[in-house]
Short mmCIF file of C-alpha atoms (C1' of nucleotides) in Angstrom, two decimals:
data_model
loop_
_atom_site.label_atom_id
_atom_site.label_comp_id
_atom_site.label_asym_id
_atom_site.label_seq_id
_atom_site.Cartn_x
_atom_site.Cartn_y
_atom_site.Cartn_z
CA MET A 77 0.00 0.00 0.00
CA ILE A 78 1.25 3.45 -0.85
CA PRO A 79 1.00 5.71 2.19
CA LEU A 80 -0.37 9.23 2.20
CA ILE A 81 1.84 12.26 2.02
CA ARG A 82 2.19 13.72 5.44
CA GLY A 83 -0.43 16.28 6.44
CA VAL A 84 -2.93 15.45 3.69
CA ARG A 85 -6.02 13.33 4.10
CA ASP A 86 -9.12 11.91 2.47
CA ILE A 87 -12.53 13.26 3.36
CA PHE A 88 -15.22 10.61 2.93
CA PRO A 89 -18.63 9.77 4.44
CA PRO A 90 -19.82 10.61 6.96
CA ASP A 91 -17.38 13.55 7.03
CA SER A 92 -17.94 14.45 3.39
CA ASP A 93 -21.69 14.66 4.07
CA LEU A 94 -21.00 17.18 6.80
CA TRP A 95 -18.63 19.05 4.50
CA ARG A 96 -21.30 19.33 1.85
CA HIS A 97 -23.70 20.68 4.48
CA ILE A 98 -21.21 23.36 5.51
CA LYS A 99 -20.47 24.27 1.92
CA ASN A 100 -24.17 24.60 1.07
CA GLU A 101 -24.88 26.77 4.10
CA ALA A 102 -21.95 29.04 3.29
CA GLU A 103 -22.77 29.38 -0.39
CA ASN A 104 -26.45 30.09 0.22
CA LEU A 105 -25.60 32.73 2.79
CA PHE A 106 -22.96 34.39 0.62
CA GLN A 107 -25.36 34.55 -2.28
CA ASP A 108 -27.87 36.29 -0.01
CA PHE A 109 -25.20 38.84 0.83
CA GLY A 110 -24.56 39.43 -2.86
CA PHE A 111 -21.24 37.61 -3.18
CA SER A 112 -20.30 35.82 -6.39
CA GLU A 113 -18.11 32.79 -6.64
CA ILE A 114 -14.63 33.13 -8.08
CA LEU A 115 -12.49 30.14 -8.97
CA ILE A 116 -8.78 30.71 -8.81
CA PRO A 117 -5.77 28.52 -9.61
CA ILE A 118 -4.22 26.15 -7.11
CA MET A 119 -0.78 27.46 -8.06
CA GLU A 120 0.63 30.84 -8.90
CA LYS A 121 3.97 32.38 -9.58
CA THR A 122 5.92 32.44 -6.34
CA GLU A 123 6.41 36.17 -6.64
CA LEU A 124 2.70 36.81 -6.03
CA PHE A 125 2.76 35.36 -2.54
CA LYS A 126 6.14 36.82 -1.65
CA ARG A 127 4.98 40.30 -2.53
CA SER A 128 1.52 40.13 -0.98
CA ILE A 129 1.97 38.08 2.16
CA GLY A 130 5.39 39.53 2.95
CA GLU A 131 8.92 38.17 2.73
CA GLN A 132 9.38 38.21 6.49
CA THR A 133 6.33 36.15 7.35
CA ASP A 134 6.45 32.55 8.46
CA ILE A 135 4.29 31.51 5.56
CA VAL A 136 6.74 32.77 2.96
CA GLU A 137 9.89 32.03 4.89
CA LYS A 138 9.30 28.40 5.67
CA GLU A 139 5.87 27.09 4.84
CA MET A 140 5.31 27.40 1.10
CA TYR A 141 5.31 24.52 -1.34
CA THR A 142 7.53 26.14 -3.93
CA PHE A 143 9.03 24.29 -6.86
CA ALA A 144 10.70 24.98 -10.17
CA ASP A 145 8.37 24.30 -13.06
CA ARG A 146 9.83 22.48 -16.05
CA ASP A 147 10.66 25.75 -17.76
CA GLY A 148 12.49 26.96 -14.67
CA GLU A 149 9.74 29.31 -13.52
CA SER A 150 9.20 29.27 -9.76
CA ALA A 151 5.66 28.18 -8.89
CA THR A 152 3.96 27.87 -5.51
CA LEU A 153 0.93 25.98 -4.26
CA ARG A 154 -1.32 28.67 -2.85
CA PRO A 155 -1.01 29.12 0.92
CA GLU A 156 -4.08 31.38 1.02
CA ALA A 157 -6.63 32.82 -1.37
CA THR A 158 -6.62 36.58 -0.98
CA ALA A 159 -3.50 37.20 -3.04
CA SER A 160 -4.88 35.26 -6.00
CA ILE A 161 -8.25 36.98 -5.86
CA ALA A 162 -6.58 40.39 -5.76
CA ARG A 163 -4.40 39.33 -8.65
CA ALA A 164 -7.45 38.22 -10.63
CA TYR A 165 -9.19 41.52 -9.86
CA ILE A 166 -6.25 43.34 -11.35
CA SER A 167 -5.33 41.11 -14.27
CA HIS A 168 -8.87 41.16 -15.68
CA LYS A 169 -9.18 44.88 -14.97
CA MET A 170 -12.42 44.16 -13.15
CA TYR A 171 -12.31 47.65 -11.64
CA ALA A 172 -12.92 49.13 -15.10
CA GLU A 173 -16.43 47.73 -15.37
CA ASP A 174 -17.32 47.88 -11.70
CA PRO A 175 -14.74 48.59 -9.01
CA ILE A 176 -17.01 47.20 -6.32
CA ARG A 177 -16.75 43.43 -6.34
CA LYS A 178 -17.70 40.84 -3.79
CA PHE A 179 -16.25 37.36 -4.14
CA TYR A 180 -16.11 34.09 -2.32
CA THR A 181 -14.17 30.93 -3.00
CA ILE A 182 -13.86 27.56 -1.28
CA GLY A 183 -10.93 25.25 -1.76
CA PRO A 184 -7.67 23.75 -0.58
CA MET A 185 -4.63 25.72 0.58
CA PHE A 186 -1.14 24.38 1.23
CA ARG A 187 1.30 25.16 3.99
CA ARG A 188 4.16 22.93 5.05
CA GLU A 189 3.80 23.02 8.82
CA ARG A 190 4.05 20.19 11.28
CA PRO A 191 0.55 18.68 11.40
CA GLN A 192 -1.42 18.63 14.61
CA LYS A 193 -5.00 18.95 15.78
CA GLY A 194 -6.89 21.20 13.38
CA ARG A 195 -3.82 21.77 11.26
CA TYR A 196 -3.02 20.06 8.00
CA ARG A 197 -0.64 20.70 5.14
CA GLN A 198 -3.50 20.62 2.71
CA PHE A 199 -6.35 22.41 4.41
CA TYR A 200 -9.51 24.05 3.15
CA GLN A 201 -10.62 27.61 3.45
CA ILE A 202 -13.87 29.42 2.86
CA ASP A 203 -12.83 32.84 1.71
CA ALA A 204 -14.75 36.07 1.11
CA GLU A 205 -13.49 39.43 -0.11
CA ILE A 206 -14.92 42.85 -0.87
CA PHE A 207 -13.06 45.18 -3.26
CA GLY A 208 -13.67 48.85 -3.82
CA GLN A 209 -15.38 49.82 -0.60
CA SER A 210 -13.41 51.79 1.96
CA SER A 211 -16.34 52.36 4.29
CA PRO A 212 -16.27 50.73 7.73
CA TYR A 213 -19.70 49.38 6.88
CA ALA A 214 -18.02 47.01 4.46
CA ASP A 215 -15.94 45.65 7.35
CA ALA A 216 -19.02 45.34 9.53
CA ARG A 217 -21.01 43.67 6.82
CA LEU A 218 -18.36 41.03 6.34
CA ILE A 219 -18.17 40.35 10.06
CA ILE A 220 -21.96 40.10 10.26
CA MET A 221 -21.93 37.62 7.41
CA LEU A 222 -19.27 35.58 9.16
CA LYS A 223 -21.14 35.59 12.46
CA THR A 224 -24.37 34.64 10.73
CA LEU A 225 -22.68 31.64 9.19
CA MET A 226 -21.41 30.55 12.59
CA ASP A 227 -24.94 30.83 13.95
CA ARG A 228 -26.48 28.89 11.09
CA LEU A 229 -23.91 26.16 11.53
CA GLN A 230 -24.61 26.20 15.26
CA ILE A 231 -21.02 26.80 16.21
CA LYS A 232 -21.08 27.71 19.86
CA GLY A 233 -18.53 28.97 22.33
CA THR A 234 -16.73 31.33 20.01
CA THR A 235 -15.52 34.85 20.64
CA LEU A 236 -14.97 37.58 18.12
CA HIS A 237 -11.76 39.50 18.65
CA ILE A 238 -11.26 42.75 16.86
CA ASN A 239 -8.51 45.32 16.60
CA SER A 240 -7.25 48.09 14.38
CA LEU A 241 -3.74 47.88 13.00
CA GLY A 242 -3.68 51.41 11.67
CA CYS A 243 -2.73 52.47 8.18
CA PHE A 244 0.43 53.40 6.33
CA LYS A 245 0.21 56.88 7.80
CA CYS A 246 -0.07 56.06 11.48
CA ARG A 247 1.39 52.60 11.87
CA PRO A 248 5.02 53.68 11.38
CA ASP A 249 4.72 56.00 14.39
CA PHE A 250 3.47 53.16 16.50
CA ASN A 251 6.11 50.80 15.15
CA ASN A 252 8.89 53.18 16.12
CA SER A 253 7.55 53.78 19.57
CA PHE A 254 6.93 50.10 20.07
CA LYS A 255 10.40 49.18 18.85
CA ASN A 256 11.97 51.62 21.29
CA PHE A 257 9.97 50.08 24.07
CA LEU A 258 11.08 46.61 23.07
CA ILE A 259 14.74 47.59 23.05
CA LYS A 260 14.42 48.69 26.66
CA ILE A 261 12.91 45.43 27.83
CA SER A 262 14.74 43.26 25.34
CA ASP A 263 16.52 41.24 28.03
CA ASN A 264 13.22 40.03 29.44
CA LEU A 265 11.89 38.74 26.15
CA CYS A 266 12.11 35.17 24.94
CA GLN A 267 14.67 34.42 22.26
CA ASN A 268 12.08 34.37 19.55
CA CYS A 269 10.76 37.75 20.47
CA GLN A 270 14.21 39.27 20.62
CA LYS A 271 14.55 38.34 16.97
CA ARG A 272 11.08 39.53 16.12
CA ALA A 273 11.69 42.88 17.78
CA ASN A 274 13.77 43.73 14.73
CA THR A 275 12.15 41.83 11.92
CA ASN A 276 8.45 42.05 12.73
CA PRO A 277 7.84 43.83 16.05
CA LEU A 278 4.06 43.56 15.97
CA ARG A 279 4.35 39.83 16.32
CA VAL A 280 5.79 40.18 19.80
CA LEU A 281 2.29 41.10 20.95
CA ASP A 282 1.13 37.74 19.74
CA CYS A 283 3.67 35.73 21.73
CA LYS A 284 2.12 33.16 24.03
CA ASN A 285 5.04 33.19 26.41
CA LYS A 286 3.74 34.38 29.79
CA PHE A 287 6.77 36.49 30.52
CA CYS A 288 6.62 38.22 27.17
CA ALA A 289 2.96 38.99 27.76
CA GLU A 290 3.81 40.33 31.20
CA VAL A 291 6.64 42.62 30.21
CA THR A 292 4.71 44.03 27.26
CA LYS A 293 1.71 44.80 29.41
CA ASN A 294 2.59 48.46 29.57
CA ALA A 295 3.83 48.68 26.03
CA PRO A 296 2.45 51.47 23.85
CA LYS A 297 -0.94 50.51 22.48
CA ILE A 298 -1.69 50.85 18.82
CA SER A 299 -5.04 52.41 19.64
CA GLU A 300 -3.19 55.42 21.08
CA PHE A 301 -1.43 56.05 17.79
CA LEU A 302 -4.28 55.70 15.31
CA CYS A 303 -4.74 58.69 13.02
CA GLN A 304 -8.10 60.43 12.94
CA GLU A 305 -9.26 58.48 9.90
CA CYS A 306 -8.31 55.10 11.35
CA LYS A 307 -9.82 55.96 14.69
CA GLU A 308 -13.17 56.95 13.20
CA HIS A 309 -13.13 53.91 10.99
CA PHE A 310 -12.59 51.58 13.91
CA GLU A 311 -15.22 53.31 16.03
CA THR A 312 -17.81 52.99 13.31
CA VAL A 313 -17.07 49.30 12.89
CA CYS A 314 -17.48 48.72 16.61
CA GLU A 315 -20.64 50.80 16.83
CA THR A 316 -22.20 48.99 13.91
CA LEU A 317 -21.47 45.65 15.50
CA LYS A 318 -23.09 46.82 18.70
CA ASP A 319 -26.14 48.08 16.80
CA THR A 320 -26.53 44.69 15.18
CA ASN A 321 -26.15 42.86 18.50
CA ILE A 322 -22.91 41.18 17.66
CA GLU A 323 -20.76 40.48 20.66
CA PHE A 324 -17.08 41.16 20.33
CA GLN A 325 -14.09 42.11 22.35
CA ILE A 326 -11.45 44.59 21.44
CA ASN A 327 -8.12 42.83 21.59
CA SER A 328 -5.19 45.18 21.30
CA ARG A 329 -2.82 42.23 21.04
CA LEU A 330 -4.49 40.80 17.98
CA VAL A 331 -2.04 40.86 15.12
CA ARG A 332 -2.30 38.98 11.90
CA GLY A 333 0.37 36.88 10.32
CA LEU A 334 0.19 38.48 6.91
CA ASP A 335 1.76 41.82 6.17
CA TYR A 336 -0.95 43.26 3.97
CA TYR A 337 -3.49 43.97 6.68
CA THR A 338 -4.45 47.57 7.56
CA LYS A 339 -7.03 49.06 9.88
CA THR A 340 -9.56 46.44 10.95
CA ALA A 341 -8.31 43.00 11.91
CA PHE A 342 -10.51 40.33 13.41
CA GLU A 343 -10.48 36.71 14.41
CA ILE A 344 -13.03 34.22 15.63
CA GLN A 345 -11.56 32.06 18.34
CA THR A 346 -12.67 28.86 20.01
CA ASP A 347 -11.34 26.69 22.79
CA ALA A 348 -12.70 23.52 21.24
CA LEU A 349 -9.64 22.69 19.18
CA GLY A 350 -6.73 22.70 21.59
CA ALA A 351 -3.95 24.99 20.54
CA GLN A 352 -5.56 25.89 17.24
CA ASN A 353 -7.88 28.56 18.53
CA ALA A 354 -8.56 30.51 15.34
CA ILE A 355 -11.38 29.24 13.16
CA ALA A 356 -11.66 32.37 11.07
CA GLY A 357 -9.68 35.51 10.57
CA GLY A 358 -9.55 38.50 8.36
CA GLY A 359 -9.36 42.22 8.02
CA ARG A 360 -8.85 45.16 5.77
CA TYR A 361 -6.01 45.36 3.28
CA ASP A 362 -6.30 48.67 1.53
CA GLY A 363 -2.79 48.61 0.13
CA LEU A 364 -2.66 45.21 -1.49
CA VAL A 365 -4.26 45.87 -4.86
CA LYS A 366 -1.94 48.79 -5.48
CA LEU A 367 1.04 46.83 -4.25
CA LEU A 368 0.28 44.17 -6.84
CA GLY A 369 0.18 46.71 -9.64
CA GLY A 370 -3.48 47.67 -9.71
CA PRO A 371 -5.19 50.96 -9.00
CA ASP A 372 -5.41 52.16 -5.42
CA THR A 373 -8.34 50.03 -4.25
CA PRO A 374 -9.56 49.44 -0.72
CA ALA A 375 -10.44 45.87 0.21
CA VAL A 376 -11.48 43.74 3.13
CA GLY A 377 -11.92 40.00 3.53
CA PHE A 378 -11.81 36.93 5.71
CA ALA A 379 -10.91 33.27 5.60
CA ILE A 380 -12.54 30.45 7.53
CA GLY A 381 -10.73 27.23 8.39
CA PHE A 382 -13.04 24.66 6.84
CA ASP A 383 -11.39 21.67 8.50
CA ARG A 384 -11.69 23.31 11.89
CA LEU A 385 -15.33 24.20 11.40
CA ALA A 386 -16.05 20.64 10.35
CA GLU A 387 -14.26 19.23 13.36
CA ILE A 388 -16.28 21.35 15.75
CA ILE A 389 -19.59 20.53 14.09
CA ALA A 390 -18.72 16.84 13.90
CA SER A 391 -18.69 16.69 17.69
CA ASN A 392 -22.47 17.24 17.60
CA ASN A 393 -22.80 13.81 15.98
CA ILE A 394 -25.49 14.82 13.55
CA ASN A 395 -25.83 12.68 10.47
CA TYR A 396 -25.96 14.67 7.26
CA ALA A 397 -25.97 11.65 4.96
CA GLN A 398 -28.57 11.45 2.25
CA LYS A 399 -31.11 8.75 2.83
CA PRO A 400 -33.01 7.08 0.01
CA GLU A 401 -36.72 7.68 -0.29
CA ILE A 402 -37.24 4.21 -1.67
CA PHE A 403 -35.47 0.87 -1.54
CA ILE A 404 -36.68 -1.78 -3.96
CA ALA A 405 -36.37 -5.29 -2.56
CA ALA A 406 -36.39 -7.67 -5.50
CA LEU A 407 -36.47 -11.44 -5.17
CA GLY A 408 -34.92 -13.43 -7.95
CA LYS A 409 -33.40 -12.63 -11.32
CA LYS A 410 -36.53 -11.53 -13.15
CA CYS A 411 -37.58 -9.25 -10.34
CA ILE A 412 -34.12 -7.73 -10.06
CA LYS A 413 -34.35 -6.74 -13.69
CA GLU A 414 -37.76 -5.19 -13.11
CA ALA A 415 -36.46 -3.41 -10.02
CA PHE A 416 -33.55 -2.03 -11.95
CA LEU A 417 -35.88 -0.48 -14.50
CA TRP A 418 -38.07 1.03 -11.76
CA MET A 419 -35.07 2.41 -10.00
CA SER A 420 -33.69 4.02 -13.13
CA ALA A 421 -37.02 5.62 -13.90
CA LEU A 422 -37.38 6.89 -10.33
CA ASN A 423 -33.82 8.24 -10.25
CA THR A 424 -34.47 10.05 -13.49
CA ALA A 425 -37.63 11.52 -12.00
CA GLY A 426 -35.59 12.84 -9.08
CA ILE A 427 -36.54 10.33 -6.41
CA LYS A 428 -33.68 8.89 -4.39
CA THR A 429 -33.98 5.16 -4.95
CA GLU A 430 -31.73 2.19 -4.29
CA THR A 431 -31.96 -1.52 -4.93
CA GLU A 432 -29.80 -4.60 -4.56
CA PHE A 433 -28.51 -6.35 -7.64
CA SER A 434 -27.72 -9.76 -6.21
CA GLU A 435 -30.17 -12.48 -5.20
CA LYS A 436 -30.75 -12.39 -1.47
CA SER A 437 -33.38 -13.36 1.03
CA LEU A 438 -36.15 -10.85 1.75
CA LYS A 439 -34.93 -10.65 5.31
CA SER A 440 -31.49 -9.67 4.15
CA LEU A 441 -32.94 -7.11 1.76
CA MET A 442 -35.10 -5.61 4.49
CA ARG A 443 -32.09 -5.39 6.74
CA ARG A 444 -30.24 -3.50 4.07
CA ALA A 445 -33.18 -1.14 3.53
CA GLY A 446 -33.23 -0.38 7.25
CA LYS A 447 -29.49 0.03 7.41
CA ILE A 448 -29.31 2.65 4.67
CA GLY A 449 -32.28 4.46 6.19
CA ALA A 450 -34.77 4.08 3.37
CA SER A 451 -38.15 5.63 4.20
CA ASN A 452 -40.08 3.18 2.05
CA VAL A 453 -39.53 -0.26 0.57
CA ILE A 454 -41.08 -1.62 -2.58
CA ILE A 455 -41.20 -5.40 -2.64
CA ILE A 456 -41.18 -7.21 -5.94
CA GLY A 457 -41.24 -11.01 -5.88
CA ASP A 458 -42.66 -13.67 -8.15
CA GLN A 459 -46.16 -13.16 -6.73
CA GLU A 460 -46.04 -9.46 -7.51
CA LEU A 461 -44.61 -10.09 -10.93
CA GLU A 462 -47.55 -12.35 -11.72
CA LYS A 463 -50.21 -10.02 -10.34
CA LYS A 464 -48.50 -6.99 -11.83
CA GLU A 465 -48.80 -5.32 -8.45
CA ALA A 466 -45.88 -4.49 -6.17
CA LEU A 467 -45.99 -4.01 -2.40
CA PHE A 468 -45.22 -0.56 -1.06
CA ARG A 469 -44.17 -0.51 2.58
CA ASP A 470 -43.81 2.54 4.77
CA MET A 471 -40.87 1.76 7.03
CA ASN A 472 -42.07 3.96 9.87
CA THR A 473 -45.74 3.07 10.04
CA LYS A 474 -45.27 -0.44 8.59
CA GLU A 475 -48.33 0.15 6.42
CA GLN A 476 -48.31 -1.76 3.15
CA ILE A 477 -50.33 -1.03 0.03
CA GLU A 478 -50.32 -2.43 -3.46
CA ILE A 479 -49.24 -0.44 -6.47
CA LYS A 480 -49.89 -1.27 -10.10
CA PHE A 481 -47.08 -2.05 -12.49
CA ASP A 482 -48.30 0.33 -15.17
CA ASN A 483 -46.61 3.70 -14.86
CA PRO A 484 -44.94 2.99 -11.50
CA VAL A 485 -43.21 6.38 -11.34
CA LYS A 486 -46.53 8.21 -11.48
CA ASN A 487 -48.12 5.91 -8.91
CA ILE A 488 -45.21 6.19 -6.53
CA MET A 489 -45.01 9.96 -6.82
CA GLU A 490 -48.69 10.15 -5.95
CA ILE A 491 -48.18 8.09 -2.83
CA LEU A 492 -45.19 10.15 -1.77
CA SER A 493 -46.94 13.47 -2.29
CA LYS A 494 -49.94 12.29 -0.28
CA LYS A 495 -47.62 11.48 2.59
CA ILE A 496 -45.99 14.89 2.46
CA ASN A 497 -49.44 16.51 2.52
CA ARG A 498 -50.46 14.39 5.45
CA LYS A 499 -47.36 15.43 7.34
CA LYS A 500 -48.05 19.07 6.60
CA GLY A 501 -51.72 18.78 7.52
"C1'" G B 204 12.80 22.51 12.79
"C1'" U B 205 12.36 20.87 18.54
"C1'" G B 206 10.02 17.89 22.41
"C1'" G B 207 6.25 14.23 24.68
"C1'" G B 208 2.73 10.12 23.68
"C1'" U B 209 1.08 6.01 20.67
"C1'" G B 210 1.52 2.00 17.00
"C1'" U B 211 -2.31 -5.67 17.86
"C1'" A B 212 -8.72 -7.37 13.04
"C1'" G B 213 -12.53 -2.02 9.05
"C1'" C B 214 -13.40 0.74 14.23
"C1'" U B 215 -12.51 0.95 19.89
"C1'" C B 216 -9.22 -1.73 22.62
"C1'" A B 217 -7.50 -6.52 26.00
"C1'" G B 218 -3.16 -9.39 25.75
"C1'" G B 219 1.35 -9.55 34.57
"C1'" U B 220 7.24 -11.98 35.19
"C1'" G B 221 8.83 -14.20 26.77
"C1'" G B 222 5.75 -20.16 24.85
"C1'" U B 223 3.39 -19.47 18.10
"C1'" A B 224 -3.27 -14.06 19.01
"C1'" G B 225 -8.55 -12.38 21.81
"C1'" A B 226 -13.26 -9.16 23.10
"C1'" G B 227 -17.01 -5.58 21.75
"C1'" C B 228 -18.86 -3.02 17.50
"C1'" U B 229 -19.08 -3.42 12.08
"C1'" C B 230 -19.72 -6.84 7.96
"C1'" C B 231 -21.95 -11.68 6.05
"C1'" A B 232 -25.35 -15.86 6.83
"C1'" G B 233 -29.05 -18.20 9.71
"C1'" G B 234 -33.07 -18.26 13.91
"C1'" U B 235 -38.79 -23.09 9.37
"C1'" U B 236 -42.42 -21.62 4.22
"C1'" G B 237 -41.49 -13.85 1.39
"C1'" U B 238 -40.74 -8.58 5.59
"C1'" G B 239 -35.97 -4.26 8.68
"C1'" G B 240 -34.46 -1.74 13.47
"C1'" C B 241 -34.08 -5.40 19.47
"C1'" C B 242 -32.43 -10.29 20.74
"C1'" C B 243 -29.93 -15.23 19.85
"C1'" U B 244 -26.43 -18.52 16.97
"C1'" G B 245 -22.56 -19.09 13.63
"C1'" G B 246 -19.00 -17.18 10.15
"C1'" U B 247 -15.48 -13.71 7.45
"C1'" G B 248 -11.44 -10.86 8.89
"C1'" G B 249 -4.79 -9.79 11.75
"C1'" C B 250 3.02 -11.85 8.26
"C1'" C B 251 0.60 -7.91 16.30
"C1'" G B 252 3.79 -0.47 11.87
"C1'" A B 253 8.59 -2.01 9.27
"C1'" G B 254 13.75 -3.95 9.61
"C1'" G B 255 17.42 -6.22 12.55
"C1'" G B 256 19.19 -8.56 17.22
"C1'" U B 257 18.96 -11.79 21.93
"C1'" U B 258 16.55 -16.75 22.73
"C1'" C B 259 15.01 -23.56 21.85
"C1'" A B 260 10.88 -19.86 21.67
"C1'" A B 261 9.12 -12.53 21.03
"C1'" G B 262 2.98 -8.99 20.24
"C1'" U B 263 5.75 -9.45 24.85
"C1'" C B 264 13.17 -7.96 25.86
"C1'" C B 265 17.14 -4.74 23.04
"C1'" C B 266 18.50 -1.59 18.76
"C1'" U B 267 17.16 1.03 14.31
"C1'" U B 268 13.54 3.13 11.35
"C1'" C B 269 8.80 4.77 9.75
"C1'" A B 270 4.01 6.46 10.65
"C1'" C B 271 0.31 8.67 13.49
"C1'" U B 272 -0.75 12.05 17.39
"C1'" C B 273 -0.32 16.18 20.85
"C1'" A B 274 2.48 20.41 22.12
"C1'" C B 275 6.18 24.44 20.94
"C1'" C B 276 6.36 27.74 16.63
"C1'" C B 277 2.68 29.89 13.43
"C1'" C B 278 -1.98 30.36 11.53
"C1'" A B 279 -7.48 29.13 9.09
#
RNA sequence: GUGGGUGUAGCUCAGGUGGUAGAGCUCCAGGUUGUGGCCCUGGUGGCCGAGGGUUCAAGUCCCUUCACUCACCCCA
C-alpha cells in the first residue's frame, strides 16, 4: 500500500456529508449577501505570494510549497486565497467595469507546517473578499456575514476578537515607539521575540510566552497612535457591530500573520480545538491591490478554516448523509431486472432510490433497507410479478399497500406526495 | 525545525514476570415456508507499523527506522 503524504487526508462519508452541508450553508448565505463565486488557480507564480503576504512572514519564509516548473519558472501551491483573488481583480481589470466586487471561494490551501490537531498541510478555506469599498460598513457587513454563518452552523462557544492595525500613515509611528519600548525590555523577552523585535515587532504582541505577555503589558498601544481616519473607521465598525447585536471584544494584542493587513483585523476564536484557537480571521487590506500593480483600491476579507469548522460541528454527531426515499427489494433474477428499470425511472424523476442487484433473502434485503435508512420499501417477488402489483411498505408506520405495475413512477409519486401533505396537515 | 505520547482485526481496545493471538462493534449468513431496526447462533477478517538482534521460543526484551498524534512555533 502506498501511504499518504504527510499532512494530507481523504474526506469521505460521513465527514464528506458534513462538509457538503457546511459548503451549502456558506454558499447560500454568501449569495444572499450578494457575493459571487470566483475560482482561482491552485498554483501561482511564487512572486505573487512573496509580494503580498510579505517576505518576512512565516508563511513565505518556511511554509510554502515552492518548486521549479519544467521551464524553470518558480511556482507555488497557494497558501491562502486573498492574493490570487486580488491578482485576478487586477489582471482582468475588473475595476474598469465595476470597481465594487464581492467574491467568495472555497478550496484547498497548502502550507508545510508540522501537522497537529486542526492543522493540516492541505487544508480548506472558505474565503470572502470585498473590493472597492473603503467604508467601515463594508468591514461590519463582512463580520456580520461571518457571524451569521457561525450561527447557522450552530457553532457555539466562540468569541470575536477585533482590533485596528492602523494604516500606512499612522502605523510607522506606533512601530517606532513600540520598537523603542522593546529595546528597553529586550533582556526580558524570549529568544524568539528578541529576533522579532527587529524583523516584525508587531508579532511580539502575539507571543504566548507568559513572561513576554507580562513585560509588554505596559507597552504602547496601537489604539493610542491611530490617526483620525483610522480611529473613526474603527469606532464605526465597533458601533455597527453593537447596533446589530454582535458580541465582540477589542483585543489590542491581535495581530495577523500576513503583512498586507491595515485598519480592521478580526479573528473568531474557540477553545474547542486545543492549541488551534482561530477558526476564522480577516481584516482590511487597503494597500494590497496597489502593491500588486493595480489601482489604489480598498479591500477587506476573511478566511474560515473549513477543517476546523467541520471538526467542531462533527462533535455534535449529527448525520448529514442522504437517505433514500425508496429501496426496492427484488427477489430473484426476473424481479431484479424489473427493479432495476423502476429504480432508473425513479432516479431520473428525481426520487432517491436504491436496490440490490444480487439475489438475497427478503430478510437480508429488508435489513439492508433499514441500514441505509430508506423511508419506504417496494417489494417485488414472483407473486407481484404475476399479479403486476408491487408491495409498497412505509418503514415507519409499517403500512403496506399495493401499487400497479403500469406507470410505477406516477403511482409512486402520488403516494409520496400524499404522505408529504399528510405530514403538513 | 524541537520535544512528549502512541503504534495488535474495518473501528474501539485486551493481551502480569517471553511459549506461536482475543473481546465488543461493524460486515456476512441463519433463527422453518417472502418482511428491517431489538435479541440469539454461527461465520469472514490480523506476516501484532517495518527492519534487525537476543533466545530452543518474542505482540511481549534490546536496537534502528517509519508512521500517526499532541504540544512548541505559526496560523485558518
